């Protein structure tokens, strides 16, 4: 085999690593390395010297490591067998990647299992030519862009499933909202994957996620999108899912024959009169009261049921009887709920055991600190709402005070818009509420 005098890169384009076909070299052989390239000299499968861009003479002073492996007479033109690899260090930014099969992920917001697909591209650059050749090349004569893409796509996809899944779960991002976080997901994957590529002497330049989506023909995705569209429609119309079910129930009952259907037809008409946003609970109460035995007393005006001792209707304010006389004076002593001994009614703590005196607002009996109801009269011990006119405690759903008949709702004196207690200005017209 002829001994060559000049070795230079003659490989095709888009090649990352290329081995010169002739391995019979001689001292004083001229090695030409182009810009953005590096050449590595191998002898017996061992990488000896690394040459940068420029013209190099393969002589003993230039390749000192070769002197210890072969006997080259000083000043002679002796042949020797060695391999020369050329490594291109150009930036490659158009390597495509994508999930071969959809990832089955549970949406952290809606708890629905959805198939997720993702694709994009990334860029590579060979940073350490010696490490790259020793890790990847082996006995291949050429390592082109196709081989690079095939290998590193597998390395990337081995990690990208775990990285995307963990990001979605930890950040609690809905799968349908992921495209708004593509930049953050790409940075997360690139940061976690850079060390994997560095092990092969390759630097990950850029990593892009072009899209994260779900198949349009997936049944679970279609049902989720339909439910979200229905929810948006209900929010715009101003009613809830429970109210919609009430509409459906009333409409279905109205189609039935007989007395029940007639009553429900009347209820449908009354419900439509109140509007979609009206109080359907009153309508259903008026209808069902005709078929149920009342547990209290019915209001002659609006037919709403009230407690037997109520003096005013909690729905319309109808007055049953004149206001009752004020209660007699409160008891002077009460029984401690903790130790059972008597203590003054005005005491803050029991003088016998030191337990906090938690008085019932109705009967004054002492109750445990976290009790929900009075153990003596059954009165609710939760947060109380008092009438702004007479101070009588009110239930959360009462519209009128049962003691004085005053309406529980506060309205602006100018526009009659609902206001809250201690509100200084009307949110509707800006009226100064401190002036009346």
Short mmCIF file of N, CA, C and O in Angstrom, two decimals, residues 237-240 243 247 271-281:
data_model
loop_
_atom_site.label_atom_id
_atom_site.label_comp_id
_atom_site.label_asym_id
_atom_site.label_seq_id
_atom_site.Cartn_x
_atom_site.Cartn_y
_atom_site.Cartn_z
N UNK A 237 -74.41 32.79 31.41
CA UNK A 237 -75.85 32.92 31.63
C UNK A 237 -76.18 33.23 33.07
O UNK A 237 -77.25 33.76 33.37
N UNK A 238 -75.28 32.90 34.00
CA UNK A 238 -75.50 33.26 35.39
C UNK A 238 -76.25 32.21 36.19
O UNK A 238 -77.01 32.56 37.09
N UNK A 239 -76.08 30.93 35.90
CA UNK A 239 -76.71 29.89 36.71
C UNK A 239 -75.72 28.75 36.88
O UNK A 239 -74.71 28.65 36.18
N UNK A 240 -76.00 27.87 37.86
CA UNK A 240 -75.10 26.79 38.21
C UNK A 240 -75.62 25.47 37.66
O UNK A 240 -76.74 25.37 37.13
N UNK A 243 -78.81 24.40 39.42
CA UNK A 243 -79.99 25.08 38.89
C UNK A 243 -80.41 24.51 37.54
O UNK A 243 -81.60 24.39 37.26
N UNK A 247 -84.01 22.94 36.45
CA UNK A 247 -84.78 23.24 35.24
C UNK A 247 -85.20 21.95 34.53
O UNK A 247 -86.36 21.80 34.11
N UNK A 271 -91.53 29.72 37.87
CA UNK A 271 -90.07 29.76 37.83
C UNK A 271 -89.56 30.63 36.71
O UNK A 271 -88.61 31.39 36.87
N UNK A 272 -90.18 30.58 35.52
CA UNK A 272 -89.75 31.43 34.42
C UNK A 272 -90.03 32.88 34.73
O UNK A 272 -89.31 33.78 34.28
N UNK A 273 -91.08 33.15 35.53
CA UNK A 273 -91.37 34.54 35.90
C UNK A 273 -90.26 35.11 36.78
O UNK A 273 -89.92 36.28 36.71
N UNK A 274 -89.66 34.25 37.64
CA UNK A 274 -88.57 34.72 38.48
C UNK A 274 -87.28 34.91 37.69
O UNK A 274 -86.38 35.57 38.12
N UNK A 275 -87.16 34.31 36.49
CA UNK A 275 -85.96 34.44 35.67
C UNK A 275 -84.97 33.33 36.00
O UNK A 275 -85.08 32.63 36.99
N UNK A 276 -83.95 33.19 35.11
CA UNK A 276 -82.96 32.15 35.28
C UNK A 276 -82.18 32.32 36.58
O UNK A 276 -81.76 31.37 37.20
N UNK A 277 -81.97 33.56 36.97
CA UNK A 277 -81.19 33.81 38.17
C UNK A 277 -82.04 33.92 39.41
O UNK A 277 -81.54 34.33 40.46
N UNK A 278 -83.33 33.63 39.35
CA UNK A 278 -84.22 33.79 40.50
C UNK A 278 -84.02 32.71 41.53
O UNK A 278 -83.26 31.78 41.36
N UNK A 279 -84.77 32.84 42.60
CA UNK A 279 -84.65 31.91 43.71
C UNK A 279 -85.57 30.73 43.47
O UNK A 279 -86.76 30.75 43.83
N UNK A 280 -85.03 29.67 42.84
CA UNK A 280 -85.86 28.50 42.54
C UNK A 280 -86.22 27.73 43.79
O UNK A 280 -87.16 26.94 43.78
N UNK A 281 -85.45 27.95 44.87
CA UNK A 281 -85.80 27.27 46.11
C UNK A 281 -87.17 27.67 46.61
O UNK A 281 -87.91 26.84 47.15
#
